[in-house]
């Protein structure tokens, strides 16, 4: 997540990418999905995108969470497949 929040650098340099459903896909991601955009609404300098998920798949990585200003994972036995 920190990698993609940086400005002025190639955020995808050195990452293994493939293409599925016409979109780039990070092979190390915890999950992938494609969606059909239904609407886009401007709120100041932000855009709210409403979309319908078309496909979804679980990857090899465990989920990464950002909680209380820190990154963490889920504990073993949390119901998430290893």
mmCIF file of C-alpha atoms in Angstrom:
data_model
loop_
_atom_site.group_PDB
_atom_site.id
_atom_site.type_symbol
_atom_site.label_atom_id
_atom_site.label_comp_id
_atom_site.label_asym_id
_atom_site.label_seq_id
_atom_site.Cartn_x
_atom_site.Cartn_y
_atom_site.Cartn_z
ATOM 1 C CA UNK A 1 0.000 0.000 0.000
ATOM 2 C CA UNK A 2 2.851 2.410 0.788
ATOM 3 C CA UNK A 3 4.340 1.697 -2.637
ATOM 4 C CA UNK A 4 1.183 2.904 -4.380
ATOM 5 C CA UNK A 5 0.803 6.028 -2.240
ATOM 6 C CA UNK A 6 4.162 7.465 -3.392
ATOM 7 C CA UNK A 7 4.299 10.136 -6.056
ATOM 8 C CA UNK A 8 6.909 10.563 -8.770
ATOM 9 C CA UNK A 9 7.982 6.892 -8.982
ATOM 10 C CA UNK A 10 7.043 3.931 -11.174
ATOM 11 C CA UNK A 11 4.729 2.123 -8.751
ATOM 12 C CA UNK A 12 4.711 -1.040 -10.870
ATOM 13 C CA UNK A 13 8.502 -1.368 -11.373
ATOM 14 C CA UNK A 14 9.685 -4.867 -10.461
ATOM 15 C CA UNK A 15 6.203 -6.302 -9.863
ATOM 16 C CA UNK A 16 4.899 -9.333 -11.705
ATOM 17 C CA UNK A 17 1.854 -8.315 -13.734
ATOM 18 C CA UNK A 18 -0.509 -10.236 -15.953
ATOM 19 C CA UNK A 19 -3.670 -9.192 -17.744
ATOM 20 C CA UNK A 20 -7.099 -10.657 -17.108
ATOM 21 C CA UNK A 21 -10.393 -9.366 -18.459
ATOM 22 C CA UNK A 22 -8.400 -6.609 -20.201
ATOM 23 C CA UNK A 23 -7.087 -5.128 -16.941
ATOM 24 C CA UNK A 24 -3.641 -5.310 -15.282
ATOM 25 C CA UNK A 25 -3.407 -7.731 -12.376
ATOM 26 C CA UNK A 26 -0.763 -7.953 -9.619
ATOM 27 C CA UNK A 27 0.122 -11.621 -9.229
ATOM 28 C CA UNK A 28 1.026 -11.155 -5.531
ATOM 29 C CA UNK A 29 -2.365 -9.633 -4.640
ATOM 30 C CA UNK A 30 -4.670 -11.234 -2.068
ATOM 31 C CA UNK A 31 -7.627 -10.989 -4.485
ATOM 32 C CA UNK A 32 -8.666 -9.634 -7.864
ATOM 33 C CA UNK A 33 -11.916 -8.386 -9.275
ATOM 34 C CA UNK A 34 -13.261 -6.679 -12.343
ATOM 35 C CA UNK A 35 -16.302 -4.460 -12.272
ATOM 36 C CA UNK A 36 -18.682 -2.596 -14.536
ATOM 37 C CA UNK A 37 -18.953 1.083 -13.629
ATOM 38 C CA UNK A 38 -22.567 2.087 -12.998
ATOM 39 C CA UNK A 39 -22.079 5.733 -12.037
ATOM 40 C CA UNK A 40 -19.480 8.320 -11.083
ATOM 41 C CA UNK A 41 -20.300 11.229 -8.772
ATOM 42 C CA UNK A 42 -17.970 14.140 -8.018
ATOM 43 C CA UNK A 43 -17.564 15.225 -4.389
ATOM 44 C CA UNK A 44 -15.128 18.155 -4.308
ATOM 45 C CA UNK A 45 -11.750 16.737 -5.390
ATOM 46 C CA UNK A 46 -12.932 13.108 -5.010
ATOM 47 C CA UNK A 47 -14.964 10.854 -7.275
ATOM 48 C CA UNK A 48 -17.329 8.229 -5.865
ATOM 49 C CA UNK A 49 -17.506 5.277 -8.264
ATOM 50 C CA UNK A 50 -20.417 2.842 -8.008
ATOM 51 C CA UNK A 51 -19.746 -0.445 -9.796
ATOM 52 C CA UNK A 52 -21.106 -3.971 -10.143
ATOM 53 C CA UNK A 53 -18.536 -6.754 -9.619
ATOM 54 C CA UNK A 54 -18.308 -8.893 -12.756
ATOM 55 C CA UNK A 55 -15.594 -11.408 -11.721
ATOM 56 C CA UNK A 56 -13.687 -12.105 -8.510
ATOM 57 C CA UNK A 57 -10.866 -14.466 -7.539
ATOM 58 C CA UNK A 58 -8.812 -15.137 -4.402
ATOM 59 C CA UNK A 59 -5.008 -15.046 -4.757
ATOM 60 C CA UNK A 60 -2.161 -16.734 -2.861
ATOM 61 C CA UNK A 61 -1.515 -13.922 -0.355
ATOM 62 C CA UNK A 62 -3.210 -13.357 2.982
ATOM 63 C CA UNK A 63 -5.130 -10.089 3.467
ATOM 64 C CA UNK A 64 -3.294 -6.966 4.618
ATOM 65 C CA UNK A 65 -5.176 -4.638 6.935
ATOM 66 C CA UNK A 66 -4.559 -1.021 7.893
ATOM 67 C CA UNK A 67 -5.797 -0.452 11.441
ATOM 68 C CA UNK A 68 -4.879 2.163 14.022
ATOM 69 C CA UNK A 69 -2.394 3.772 11.608
ATOM 70 C CA UNK A 70 -0.433 0.540 11.116
ATOM 71 C CA UNK A 71 -0.393 -2.412 8.725
ATOM 72 C CA UNK A 72 -1.215 -5.838 10.137
ATOM 73 C CA UNK A 73 -2.467 -9.219 8.998
ATOM 74 C CA UNK A 74 -5.097 -11.577 10.295
ATOM 75 C CA UNK A 75 -4.223 -14.245 12.871
ATOM 76 C CA UNK A 76 -4.185 -17.926 11.959
ATOM 77 C CA UNK A 77 -7.590 -19.522 12.607
ATOM 78 C CA UNK A 78 -9.421 -16.341 11.610
ATOM 79 C CA UNK A 79 -11.436 -18.159 8.947
ATOM 80 C CA UNK A 80 -9.299 -16.869 6.060
ATOM 81 C CA UNK A 81 -7.774 -19.661 3.953
ATOM 82 C CA UNK A 82 -3.971 -19.873 4.160
#
